[in-house]
Coordinates of C-alpha atoms (C1' of nucleotides) in Angstrom, one line a residue:
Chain A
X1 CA 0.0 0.0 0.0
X2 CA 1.7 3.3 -0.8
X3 CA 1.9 6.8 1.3
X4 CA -0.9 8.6 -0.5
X5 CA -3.1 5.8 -0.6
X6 CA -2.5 5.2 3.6
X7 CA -3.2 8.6 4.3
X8 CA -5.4 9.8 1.8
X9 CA -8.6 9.4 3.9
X10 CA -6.8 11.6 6.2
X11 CA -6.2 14.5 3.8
X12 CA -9.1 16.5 4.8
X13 CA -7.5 17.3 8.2
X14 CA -5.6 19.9 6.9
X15 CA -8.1 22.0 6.5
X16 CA -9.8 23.9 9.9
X17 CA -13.3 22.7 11.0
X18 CA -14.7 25.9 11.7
X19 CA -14.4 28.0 8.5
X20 CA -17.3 30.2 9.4
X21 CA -15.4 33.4 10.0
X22 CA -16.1 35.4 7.2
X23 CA -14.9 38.8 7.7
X24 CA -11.7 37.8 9.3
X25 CA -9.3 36.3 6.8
X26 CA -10.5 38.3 4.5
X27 CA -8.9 41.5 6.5
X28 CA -5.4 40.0 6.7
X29 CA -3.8 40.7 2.5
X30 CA -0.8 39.0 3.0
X31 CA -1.9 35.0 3.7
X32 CA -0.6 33.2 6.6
X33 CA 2.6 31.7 6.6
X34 CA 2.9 27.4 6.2
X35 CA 3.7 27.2 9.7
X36 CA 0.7 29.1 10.7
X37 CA -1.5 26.9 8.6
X38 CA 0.1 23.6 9.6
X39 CA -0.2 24.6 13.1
X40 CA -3.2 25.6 13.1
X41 CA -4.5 22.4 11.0
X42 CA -3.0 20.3 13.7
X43 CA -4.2 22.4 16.8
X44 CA -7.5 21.9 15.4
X45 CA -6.9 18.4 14.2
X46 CA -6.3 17.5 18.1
X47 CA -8.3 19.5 19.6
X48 CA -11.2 18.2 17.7
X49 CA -10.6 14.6 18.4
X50 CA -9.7 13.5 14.8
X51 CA -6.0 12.8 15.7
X52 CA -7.3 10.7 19.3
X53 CA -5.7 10.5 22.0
X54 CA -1.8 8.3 22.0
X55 CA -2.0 8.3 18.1
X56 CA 1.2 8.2 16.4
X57 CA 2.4 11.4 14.7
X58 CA 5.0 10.3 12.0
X59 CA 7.2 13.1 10.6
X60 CA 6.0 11.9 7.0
X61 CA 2.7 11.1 7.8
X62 CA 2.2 14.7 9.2
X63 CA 3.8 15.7 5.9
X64 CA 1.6 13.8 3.6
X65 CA -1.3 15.4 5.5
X66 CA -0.9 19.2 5.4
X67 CA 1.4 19.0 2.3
X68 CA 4.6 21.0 3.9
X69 CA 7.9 20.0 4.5
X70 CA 9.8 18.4 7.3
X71 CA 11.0 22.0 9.0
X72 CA 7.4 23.4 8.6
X73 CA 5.7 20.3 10.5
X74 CA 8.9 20.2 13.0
X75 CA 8.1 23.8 13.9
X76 CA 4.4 23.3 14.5
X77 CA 5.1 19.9 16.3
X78 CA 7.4 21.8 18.7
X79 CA 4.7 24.4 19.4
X80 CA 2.2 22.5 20.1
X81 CA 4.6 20.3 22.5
X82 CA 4.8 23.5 24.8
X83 CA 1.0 23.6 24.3
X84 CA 0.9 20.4 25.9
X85 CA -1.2 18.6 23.2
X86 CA 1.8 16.5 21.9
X87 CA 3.8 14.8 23.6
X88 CA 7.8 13.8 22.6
X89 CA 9.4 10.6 23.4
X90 CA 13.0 10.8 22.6
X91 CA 13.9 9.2 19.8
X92 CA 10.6 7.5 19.2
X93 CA 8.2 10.6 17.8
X94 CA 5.5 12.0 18.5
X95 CA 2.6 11.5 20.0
X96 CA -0.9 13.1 20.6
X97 CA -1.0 13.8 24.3
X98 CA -3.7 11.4 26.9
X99 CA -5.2 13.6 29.5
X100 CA -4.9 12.0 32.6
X101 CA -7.1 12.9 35.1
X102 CA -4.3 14.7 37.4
X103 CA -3.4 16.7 34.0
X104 CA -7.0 17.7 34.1
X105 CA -7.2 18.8 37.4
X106 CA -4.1 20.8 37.0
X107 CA -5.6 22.5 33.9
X108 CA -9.3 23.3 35.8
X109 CA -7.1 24.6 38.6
X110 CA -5.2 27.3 35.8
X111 CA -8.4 27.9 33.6
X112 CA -10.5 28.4 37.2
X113 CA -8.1 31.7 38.1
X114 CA -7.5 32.5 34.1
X115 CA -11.4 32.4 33.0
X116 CA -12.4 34.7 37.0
X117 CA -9.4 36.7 35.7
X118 CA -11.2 37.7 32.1
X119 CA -14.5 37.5 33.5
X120 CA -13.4 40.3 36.1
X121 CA -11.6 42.4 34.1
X122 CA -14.8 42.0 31.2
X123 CA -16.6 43.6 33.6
X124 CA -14.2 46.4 34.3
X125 CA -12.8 47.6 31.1
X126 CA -15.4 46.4 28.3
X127 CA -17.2 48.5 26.0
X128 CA -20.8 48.3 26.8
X129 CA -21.5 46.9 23.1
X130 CA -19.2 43.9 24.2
X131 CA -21.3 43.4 27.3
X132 CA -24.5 43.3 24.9
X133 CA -22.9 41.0 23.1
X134 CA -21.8 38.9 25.8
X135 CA -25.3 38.9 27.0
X136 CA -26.3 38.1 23.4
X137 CA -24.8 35.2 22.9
X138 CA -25.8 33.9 26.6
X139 CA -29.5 34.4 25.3
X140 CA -28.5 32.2 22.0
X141 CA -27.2 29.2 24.3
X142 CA -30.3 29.7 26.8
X143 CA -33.0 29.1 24.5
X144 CA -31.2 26.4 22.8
X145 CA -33.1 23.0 23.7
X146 CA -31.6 20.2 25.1
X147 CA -31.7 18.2 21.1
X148 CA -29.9 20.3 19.8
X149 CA -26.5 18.9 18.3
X150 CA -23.3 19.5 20.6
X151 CA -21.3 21.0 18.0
X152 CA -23.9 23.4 18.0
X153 CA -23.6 23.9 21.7
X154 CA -19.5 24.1 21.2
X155 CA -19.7 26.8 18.6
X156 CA -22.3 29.1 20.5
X157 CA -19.8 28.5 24.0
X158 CA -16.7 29.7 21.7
X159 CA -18.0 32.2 20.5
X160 CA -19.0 32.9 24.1
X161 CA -15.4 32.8 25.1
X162 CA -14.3 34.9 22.0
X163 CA -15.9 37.7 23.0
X164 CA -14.8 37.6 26.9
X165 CA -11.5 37.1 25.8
X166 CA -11.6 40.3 23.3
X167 CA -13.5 42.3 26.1
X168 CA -11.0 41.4 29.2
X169 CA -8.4 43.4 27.7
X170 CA -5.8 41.6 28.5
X171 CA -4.4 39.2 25.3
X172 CA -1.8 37.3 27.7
X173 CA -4.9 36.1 29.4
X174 CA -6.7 35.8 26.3
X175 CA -4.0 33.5 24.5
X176 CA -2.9 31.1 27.6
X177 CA -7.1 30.8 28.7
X178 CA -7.4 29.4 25.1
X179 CA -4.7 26.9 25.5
X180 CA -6.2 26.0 28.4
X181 CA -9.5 25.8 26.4
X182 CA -8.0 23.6 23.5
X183 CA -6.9 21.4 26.0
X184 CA -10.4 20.8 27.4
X185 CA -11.6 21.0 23.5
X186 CA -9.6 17.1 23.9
X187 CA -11.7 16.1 26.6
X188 CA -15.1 17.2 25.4
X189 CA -14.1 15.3 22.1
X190 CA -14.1 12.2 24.0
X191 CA -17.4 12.7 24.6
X192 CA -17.4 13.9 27.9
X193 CA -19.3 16.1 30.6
X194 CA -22.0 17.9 28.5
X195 CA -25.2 15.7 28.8
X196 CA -27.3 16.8 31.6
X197 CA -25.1 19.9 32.7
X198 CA -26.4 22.3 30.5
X199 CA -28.7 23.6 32.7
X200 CA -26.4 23.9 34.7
X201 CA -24.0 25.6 33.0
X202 CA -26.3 27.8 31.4
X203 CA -27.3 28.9 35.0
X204 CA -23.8 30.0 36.3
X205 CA -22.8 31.4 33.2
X206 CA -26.4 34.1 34.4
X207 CA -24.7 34.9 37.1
X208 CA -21.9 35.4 35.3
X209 CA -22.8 38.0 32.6
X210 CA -25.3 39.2 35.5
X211 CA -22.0 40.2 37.4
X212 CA -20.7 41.7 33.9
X213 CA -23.9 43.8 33.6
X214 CA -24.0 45.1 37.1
X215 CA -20.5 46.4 36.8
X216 CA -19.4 43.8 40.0
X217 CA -16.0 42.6 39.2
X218 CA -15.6 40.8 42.5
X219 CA -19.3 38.7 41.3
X220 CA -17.8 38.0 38.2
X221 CA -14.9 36.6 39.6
X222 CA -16.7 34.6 42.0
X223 CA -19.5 33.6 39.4
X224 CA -16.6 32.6 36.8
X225 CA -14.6 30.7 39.3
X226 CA -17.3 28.8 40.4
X227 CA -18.5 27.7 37.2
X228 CA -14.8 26.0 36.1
X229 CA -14.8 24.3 39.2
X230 CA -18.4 22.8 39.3
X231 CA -17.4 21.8 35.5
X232 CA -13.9 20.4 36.6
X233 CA -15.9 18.4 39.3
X234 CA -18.2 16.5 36.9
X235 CA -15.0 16.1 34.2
X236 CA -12.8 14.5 37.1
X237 CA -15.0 12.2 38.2
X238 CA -16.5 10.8 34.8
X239 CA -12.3 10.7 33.7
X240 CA -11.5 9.2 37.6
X241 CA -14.1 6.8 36.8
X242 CA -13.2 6.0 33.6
X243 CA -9.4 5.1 34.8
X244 CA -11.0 2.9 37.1
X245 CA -12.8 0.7 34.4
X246 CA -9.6 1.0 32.4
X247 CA -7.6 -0.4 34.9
X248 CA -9.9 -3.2 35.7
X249 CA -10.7 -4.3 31.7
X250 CA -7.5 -2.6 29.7
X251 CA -8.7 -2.6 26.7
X252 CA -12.3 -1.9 27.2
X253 CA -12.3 1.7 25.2
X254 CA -9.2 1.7 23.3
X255 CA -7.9 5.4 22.2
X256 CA -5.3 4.9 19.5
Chain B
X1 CA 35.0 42.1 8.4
X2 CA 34.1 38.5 8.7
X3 CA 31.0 37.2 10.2
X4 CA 33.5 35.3 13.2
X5 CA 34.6 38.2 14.2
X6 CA 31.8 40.1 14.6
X7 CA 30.4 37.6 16.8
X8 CA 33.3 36.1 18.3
X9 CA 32.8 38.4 21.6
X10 CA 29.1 37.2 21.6
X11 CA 30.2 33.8 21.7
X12 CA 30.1 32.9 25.4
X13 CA 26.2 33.8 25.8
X14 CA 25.8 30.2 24.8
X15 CA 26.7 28.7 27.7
X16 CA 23.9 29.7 29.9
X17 CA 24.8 32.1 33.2
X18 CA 23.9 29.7 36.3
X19 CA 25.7 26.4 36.2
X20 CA 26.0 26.5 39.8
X21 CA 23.3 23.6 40.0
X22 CA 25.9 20.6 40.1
X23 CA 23.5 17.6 41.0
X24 CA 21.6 18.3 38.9
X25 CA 22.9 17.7 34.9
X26 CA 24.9 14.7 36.8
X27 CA 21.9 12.8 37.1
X28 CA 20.2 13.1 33.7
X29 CA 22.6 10.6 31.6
X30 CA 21.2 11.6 28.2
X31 CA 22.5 14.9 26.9
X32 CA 19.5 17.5 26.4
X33 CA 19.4 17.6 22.5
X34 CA 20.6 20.2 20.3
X35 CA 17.4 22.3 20.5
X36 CA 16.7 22.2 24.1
X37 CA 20.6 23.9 24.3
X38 CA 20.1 26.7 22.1
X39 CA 16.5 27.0 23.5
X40 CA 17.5 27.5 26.8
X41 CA 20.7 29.4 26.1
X42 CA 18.7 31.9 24.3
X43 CA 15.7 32.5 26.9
X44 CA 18.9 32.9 29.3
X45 CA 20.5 35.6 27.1
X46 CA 17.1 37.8 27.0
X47 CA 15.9 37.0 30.2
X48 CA 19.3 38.3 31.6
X49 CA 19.5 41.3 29.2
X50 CA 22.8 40.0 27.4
X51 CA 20.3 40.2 23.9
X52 CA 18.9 43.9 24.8
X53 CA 15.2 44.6 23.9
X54 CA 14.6 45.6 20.5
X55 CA 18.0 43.8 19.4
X56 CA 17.8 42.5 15.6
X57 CA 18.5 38.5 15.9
X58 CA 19.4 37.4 12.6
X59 CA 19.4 33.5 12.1
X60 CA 23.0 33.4 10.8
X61 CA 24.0 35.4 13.8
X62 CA 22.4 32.8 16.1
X63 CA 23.8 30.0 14.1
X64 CA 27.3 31.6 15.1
X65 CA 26.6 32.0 18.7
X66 CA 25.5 28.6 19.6
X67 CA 27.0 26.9 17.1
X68 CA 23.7 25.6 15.7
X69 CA 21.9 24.6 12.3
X70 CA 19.2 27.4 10.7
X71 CA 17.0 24.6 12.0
X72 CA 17.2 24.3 15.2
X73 CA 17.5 28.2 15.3
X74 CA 14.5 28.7 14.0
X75 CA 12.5 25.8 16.0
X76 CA 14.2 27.6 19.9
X77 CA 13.0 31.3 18.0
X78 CA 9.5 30.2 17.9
X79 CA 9.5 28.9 21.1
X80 CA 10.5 32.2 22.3
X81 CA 8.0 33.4 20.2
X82 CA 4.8 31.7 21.8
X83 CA 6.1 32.9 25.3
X84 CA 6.5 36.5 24.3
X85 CA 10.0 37.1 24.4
X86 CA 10.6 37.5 20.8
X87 CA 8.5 38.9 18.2
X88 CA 8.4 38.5 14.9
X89 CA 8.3 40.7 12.0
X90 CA 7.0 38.9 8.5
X91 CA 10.1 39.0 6.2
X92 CA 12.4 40.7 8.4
X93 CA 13.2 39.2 10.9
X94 CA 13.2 38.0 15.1
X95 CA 13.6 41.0 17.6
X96 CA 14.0 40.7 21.1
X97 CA 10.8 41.8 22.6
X98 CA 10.1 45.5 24.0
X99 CA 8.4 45.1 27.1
X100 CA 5.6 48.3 27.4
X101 CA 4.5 49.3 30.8
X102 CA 0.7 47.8 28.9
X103 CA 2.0 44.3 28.8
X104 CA 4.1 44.3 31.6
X105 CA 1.0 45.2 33.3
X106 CA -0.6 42.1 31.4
X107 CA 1.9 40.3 32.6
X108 CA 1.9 41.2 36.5
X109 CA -1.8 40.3 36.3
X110 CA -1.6 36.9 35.2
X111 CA 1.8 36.2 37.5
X112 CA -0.3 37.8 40.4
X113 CA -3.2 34.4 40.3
X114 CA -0.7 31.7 39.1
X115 CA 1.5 32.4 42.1
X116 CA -1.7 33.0 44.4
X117 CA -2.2 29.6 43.1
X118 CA 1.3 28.5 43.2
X119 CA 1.2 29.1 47.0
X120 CA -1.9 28.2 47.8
X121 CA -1.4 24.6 46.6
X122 CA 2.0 25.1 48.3
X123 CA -0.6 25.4 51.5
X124 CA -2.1 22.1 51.0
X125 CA 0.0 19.9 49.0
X126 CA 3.7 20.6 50.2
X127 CA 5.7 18.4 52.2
X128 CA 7.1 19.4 55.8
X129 CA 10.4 19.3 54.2
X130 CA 9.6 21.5 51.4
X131 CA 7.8 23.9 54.2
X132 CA 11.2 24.0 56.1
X133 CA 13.3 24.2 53.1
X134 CA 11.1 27.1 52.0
X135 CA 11.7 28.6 55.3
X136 CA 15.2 28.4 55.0
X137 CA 15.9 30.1 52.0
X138 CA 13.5 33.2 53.1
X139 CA 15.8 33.7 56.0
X140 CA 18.6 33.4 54.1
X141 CA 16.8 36.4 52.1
X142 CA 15.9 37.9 55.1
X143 CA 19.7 37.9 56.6
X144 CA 21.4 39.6 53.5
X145 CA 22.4 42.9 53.8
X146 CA 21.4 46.0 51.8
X147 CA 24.6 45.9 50.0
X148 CA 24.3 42.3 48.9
X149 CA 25.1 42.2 44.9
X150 CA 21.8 41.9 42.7
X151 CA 23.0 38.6 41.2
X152 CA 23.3 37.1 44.4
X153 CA 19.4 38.8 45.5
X154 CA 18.0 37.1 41.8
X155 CA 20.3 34.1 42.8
X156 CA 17.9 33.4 46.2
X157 CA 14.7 34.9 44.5
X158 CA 15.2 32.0 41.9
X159 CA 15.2 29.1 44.7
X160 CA 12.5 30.6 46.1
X161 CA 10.3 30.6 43.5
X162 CA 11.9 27.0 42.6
X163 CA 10.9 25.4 46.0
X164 CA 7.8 26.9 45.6
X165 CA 6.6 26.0 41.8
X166 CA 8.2 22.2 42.7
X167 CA 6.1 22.2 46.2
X168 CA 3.1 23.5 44.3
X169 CA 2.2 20.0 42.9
X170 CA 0.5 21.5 39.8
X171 CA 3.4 21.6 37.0
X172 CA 1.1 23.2 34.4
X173 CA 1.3 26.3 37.1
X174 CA 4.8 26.0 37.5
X175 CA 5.6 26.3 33.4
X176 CA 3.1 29.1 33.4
X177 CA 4.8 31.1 36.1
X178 CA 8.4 30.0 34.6
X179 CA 7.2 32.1 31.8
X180 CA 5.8 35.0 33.6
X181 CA 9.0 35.4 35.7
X182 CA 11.6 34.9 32.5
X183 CA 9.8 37.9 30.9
X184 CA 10.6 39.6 34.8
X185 CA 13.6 39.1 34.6
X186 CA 13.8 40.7 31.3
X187 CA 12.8 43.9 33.4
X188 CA 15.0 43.6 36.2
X189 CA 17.4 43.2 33.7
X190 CA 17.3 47.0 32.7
X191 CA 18.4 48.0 36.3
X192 CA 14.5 48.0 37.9
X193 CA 12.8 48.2 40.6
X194 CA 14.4 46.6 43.3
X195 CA 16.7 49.1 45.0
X196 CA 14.4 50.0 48.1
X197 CA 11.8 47.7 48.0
X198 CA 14.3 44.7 49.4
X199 CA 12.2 45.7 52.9
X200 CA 9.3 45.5 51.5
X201 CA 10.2 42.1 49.7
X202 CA 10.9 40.3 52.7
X203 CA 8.0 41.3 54.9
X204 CA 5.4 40.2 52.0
X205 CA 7.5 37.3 51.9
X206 CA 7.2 36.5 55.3
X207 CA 3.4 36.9 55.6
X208 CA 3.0 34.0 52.6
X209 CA 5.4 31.7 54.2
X210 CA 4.1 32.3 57.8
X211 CA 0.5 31.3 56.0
X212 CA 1.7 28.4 54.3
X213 CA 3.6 27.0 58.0
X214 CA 0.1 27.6 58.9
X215 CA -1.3 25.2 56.6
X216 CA -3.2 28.9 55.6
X217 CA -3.9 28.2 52.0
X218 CA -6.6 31.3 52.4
X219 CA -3.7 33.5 53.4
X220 CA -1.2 32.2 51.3
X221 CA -3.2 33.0 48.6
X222 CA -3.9 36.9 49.8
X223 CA -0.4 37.3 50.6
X224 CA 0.7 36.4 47.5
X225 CA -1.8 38.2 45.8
X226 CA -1.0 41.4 47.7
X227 CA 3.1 40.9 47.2
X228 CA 3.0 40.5 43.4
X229 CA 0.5 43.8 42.9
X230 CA 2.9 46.1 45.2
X231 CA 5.9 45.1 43.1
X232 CA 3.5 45.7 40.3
X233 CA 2.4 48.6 41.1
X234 CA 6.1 50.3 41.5
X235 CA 7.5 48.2 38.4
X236 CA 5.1 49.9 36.6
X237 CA 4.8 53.5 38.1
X238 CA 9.3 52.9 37.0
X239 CA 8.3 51.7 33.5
X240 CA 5.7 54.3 33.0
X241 CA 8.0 57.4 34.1
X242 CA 10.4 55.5 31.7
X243 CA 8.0 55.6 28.7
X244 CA 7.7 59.2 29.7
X245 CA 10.8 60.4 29.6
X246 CA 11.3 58.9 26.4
X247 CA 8.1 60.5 24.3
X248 CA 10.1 63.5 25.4
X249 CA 13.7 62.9 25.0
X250 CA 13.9 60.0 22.2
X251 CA 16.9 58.3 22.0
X252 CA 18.0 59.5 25.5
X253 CA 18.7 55.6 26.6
X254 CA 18.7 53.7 23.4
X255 CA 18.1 50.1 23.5
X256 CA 19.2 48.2 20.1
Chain C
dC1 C1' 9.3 -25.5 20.0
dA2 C1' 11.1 -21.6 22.7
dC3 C1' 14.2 -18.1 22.9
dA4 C1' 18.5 -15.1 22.9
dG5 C1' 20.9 -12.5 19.8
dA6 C1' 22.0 -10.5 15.2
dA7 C1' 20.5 -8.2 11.1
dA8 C1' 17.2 -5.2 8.7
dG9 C1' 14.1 -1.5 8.5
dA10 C1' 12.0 2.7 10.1
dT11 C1' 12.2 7.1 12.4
dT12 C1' 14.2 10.8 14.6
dG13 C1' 17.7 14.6 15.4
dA14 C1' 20.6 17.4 13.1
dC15 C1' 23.0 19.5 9.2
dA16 C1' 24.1 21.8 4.7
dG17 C1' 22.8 23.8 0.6
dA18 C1' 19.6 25.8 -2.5
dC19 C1' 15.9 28.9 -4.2
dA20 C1' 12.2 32.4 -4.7
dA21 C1' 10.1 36.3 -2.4
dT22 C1' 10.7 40.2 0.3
dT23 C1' 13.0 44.0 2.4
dA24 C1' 16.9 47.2 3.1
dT25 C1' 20.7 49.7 1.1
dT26 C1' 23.4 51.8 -2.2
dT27 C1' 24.3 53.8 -6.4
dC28 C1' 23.4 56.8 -10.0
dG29 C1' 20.9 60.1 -13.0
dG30 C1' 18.6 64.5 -12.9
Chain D
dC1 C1' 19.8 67.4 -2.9
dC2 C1' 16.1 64.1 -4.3
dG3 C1' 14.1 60.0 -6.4
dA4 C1' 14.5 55.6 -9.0
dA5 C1' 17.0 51.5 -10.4
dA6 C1' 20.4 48.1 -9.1
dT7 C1' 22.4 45.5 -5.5
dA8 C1' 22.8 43.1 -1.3
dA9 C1' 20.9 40.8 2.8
dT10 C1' 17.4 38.1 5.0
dT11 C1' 13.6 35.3 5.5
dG12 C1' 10.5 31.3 4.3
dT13 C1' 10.6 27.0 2.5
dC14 C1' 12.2 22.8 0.3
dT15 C1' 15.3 18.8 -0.6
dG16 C1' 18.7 15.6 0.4
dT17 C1' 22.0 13.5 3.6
dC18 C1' 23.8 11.3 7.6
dA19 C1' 24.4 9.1 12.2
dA20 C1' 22.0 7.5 16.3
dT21 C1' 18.4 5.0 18.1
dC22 C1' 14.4 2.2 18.4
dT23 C1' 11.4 -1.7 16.5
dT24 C1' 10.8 -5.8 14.1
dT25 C1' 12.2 -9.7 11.8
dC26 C1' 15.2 -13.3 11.1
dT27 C1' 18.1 -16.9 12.6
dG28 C1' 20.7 -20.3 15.0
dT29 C1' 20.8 -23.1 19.0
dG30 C1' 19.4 -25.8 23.0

DNA sequence: CACAGAAAGATTGACAGACAATTATTTCGG
DNA sequence: CCGAAATAATTGTCTGTCAATCTTTCTGTG
């Protein structure tokens, strides 16, 4: 069996699952660089579950994929080694990184002070269109029913995130709270969490934007810091469970 | 004039500047590779203000100076890149990044939660050894006189912070905050801050390691909280006189 | 047949050289 | 002295090479 044929199936990784930003790359003239693309393609490729969990990352499998050379895939490999989603075995390769449930924990604990930190300084220094906005999109995810489709649910919470992010003013929190959202991106794509936590969810994200509205920086702190760690509470103990069965039956729900 | 001359002087910034950790490199048998060398020997060089902000680094030139392909250059430079040290400037080039009182402002807000956190898990998690080690070096902090050399004060700051990020249990926290204080060090670099706030220093130091002898992971959080926004807030009332002075007088300390 | 050890194959880590595209600099004509 | 063409320098990317290391397969022996 050759190269192309083995990966072919694969090819349409390369390009990004969510192509619904219309006005964006049309703004930017000059186009991104490979790098950007190939990084990107395999951020998302992770993120999104279609590279799973302990798959094998091959130098010239990678390349095959996103058609670019050995330097270009090296330099997006490294990057998203300090992202955490690939991990390096010396010598071996590369290989898309499992999220134990202690990794998760740690990341909950970091998003918890990162996403109180946006939320409270949303509700200090954004525009009051960006706090419509914000309150827009909340309204969108409430009135969603409970059928409708989780990628649905995923876009309408990015976009949620996009515009906190923009609004908190502060891009260093912006860029390492969505690492730290990529990350959880793994988990949700191994069908996780989500079923009967909407409600939830949709309730402490109120008091949230509530916070935002009323100006309260210290409510949205609290608001925001409560939600991550109700939502790392029912991750950790579907993934601690989980381990448990996996420890008992190895095997039972191969990944990779 | 040839290309090994004009950076023979540079030459020594690869080795990086604290080898004073002798256990340490003993124990790992394998040899970091290649990339993790010039990787580190670079964030060294900027962190400790050998490569001054604004600085043009030219691949070739790095190639010289640590004795490295273009590819492995290039994979440390965007490394650098996603943790703000460098920025990059399509088509011409890597410069060592300016740090504006705005993002060092960014900055201090993000350090200020990941070391509330830092300590805080310090509070619950750490050992009693790493509680009396962490003792130890504040009062070896706390016994140095004013006229103590800065190396040696950044010297006892590092295993401070060390102890701390190790007894933390939470190494996504750690890597974070590794970032946050490389890009301080970039500022203390430039002759900042520190001259008469070593007082102040040690007395916010004491309160968060009196809380965390306590088992006070409450207080260790608020003291930790409270020490990184006073050194913010006088890093940044320095930086912004700075900024000042130099919309008035251009060019009356140049850097690069 | 089982199994230790050797050979073959695949993959990484690193290097050097090449090339077009872009940007900076210098030269030259007016 | 100013502006435009020529020149040089630098980046972004690709290809090919090579040794070191890991995996797999093969093989000979008890």
């Amino acid at each position: 069996m050759e190269l192309s044929d083995k990966f072919a199936e694969a090819k349409f990784l390369a390009m990004p699952p969510d192509s619904n930003l219309p006005g964006d790359e049309m703004l930017r003239a000059a186009p991104q660089p490979m790098r950007r693309q190939v990084e990107e393609g395999l951020r998302n490729a992770i993120a999104s579950g279609r590279f799973a969990p302990g798959q094998h990352l091959t130098d010239r499998m990678l390349c095959e994929v996103f058609g670019a050379s050995r330097s270009v895939v090296r330099e997006a490999v490294r990057l998203l080694e300090a992202e955490g989603l690939i991990v390096l075995v010396p010598n071996r390769g590369q290989f898309v990184a499992y999220l134990s449930s202690a990794e998760a924990a740690h990341i909950y604990e970091v998003r918890g002070v990162l996403e109180a930190l946006a939320a409270e300084g949303f509700a200090i220094r954004a525009t009051d269109a960006e706090r419509a906005e914000l309150r827009q999109i909340y309204e969108h995810l409430a009135d969603v029913g409970p059928e409708t489709d989780r990628m649905a649910l995923l876009a309408i919470k990015r976009d949620f995130y996009a515009v906190l992010l923009r609004g908190c003013r502060n891009p260093l929190v912006a860029r390492m709270l969505d690492q730290m959202l990529n990350r959880n991106s793994q988990l949700r794509a191994t069908s996780l969490s989500d079923p009967a936590r909407l409600p939830h969810t949709i309730r402490e994200l109120r008091w949230v934007v509530e916070a935002i509205e009323h100006r309260d920086p210290e409510g949205a702190w609290e608001a925001s810091r409560l939600h991550v760690r109700r939502a790392a509470a029912v991750a950790l103990r579907i993934l601690r469970g989980r381990e448990e069965r996996e420890r008992e039956d190895p095997g039972g729900t191969q990944l990779g």
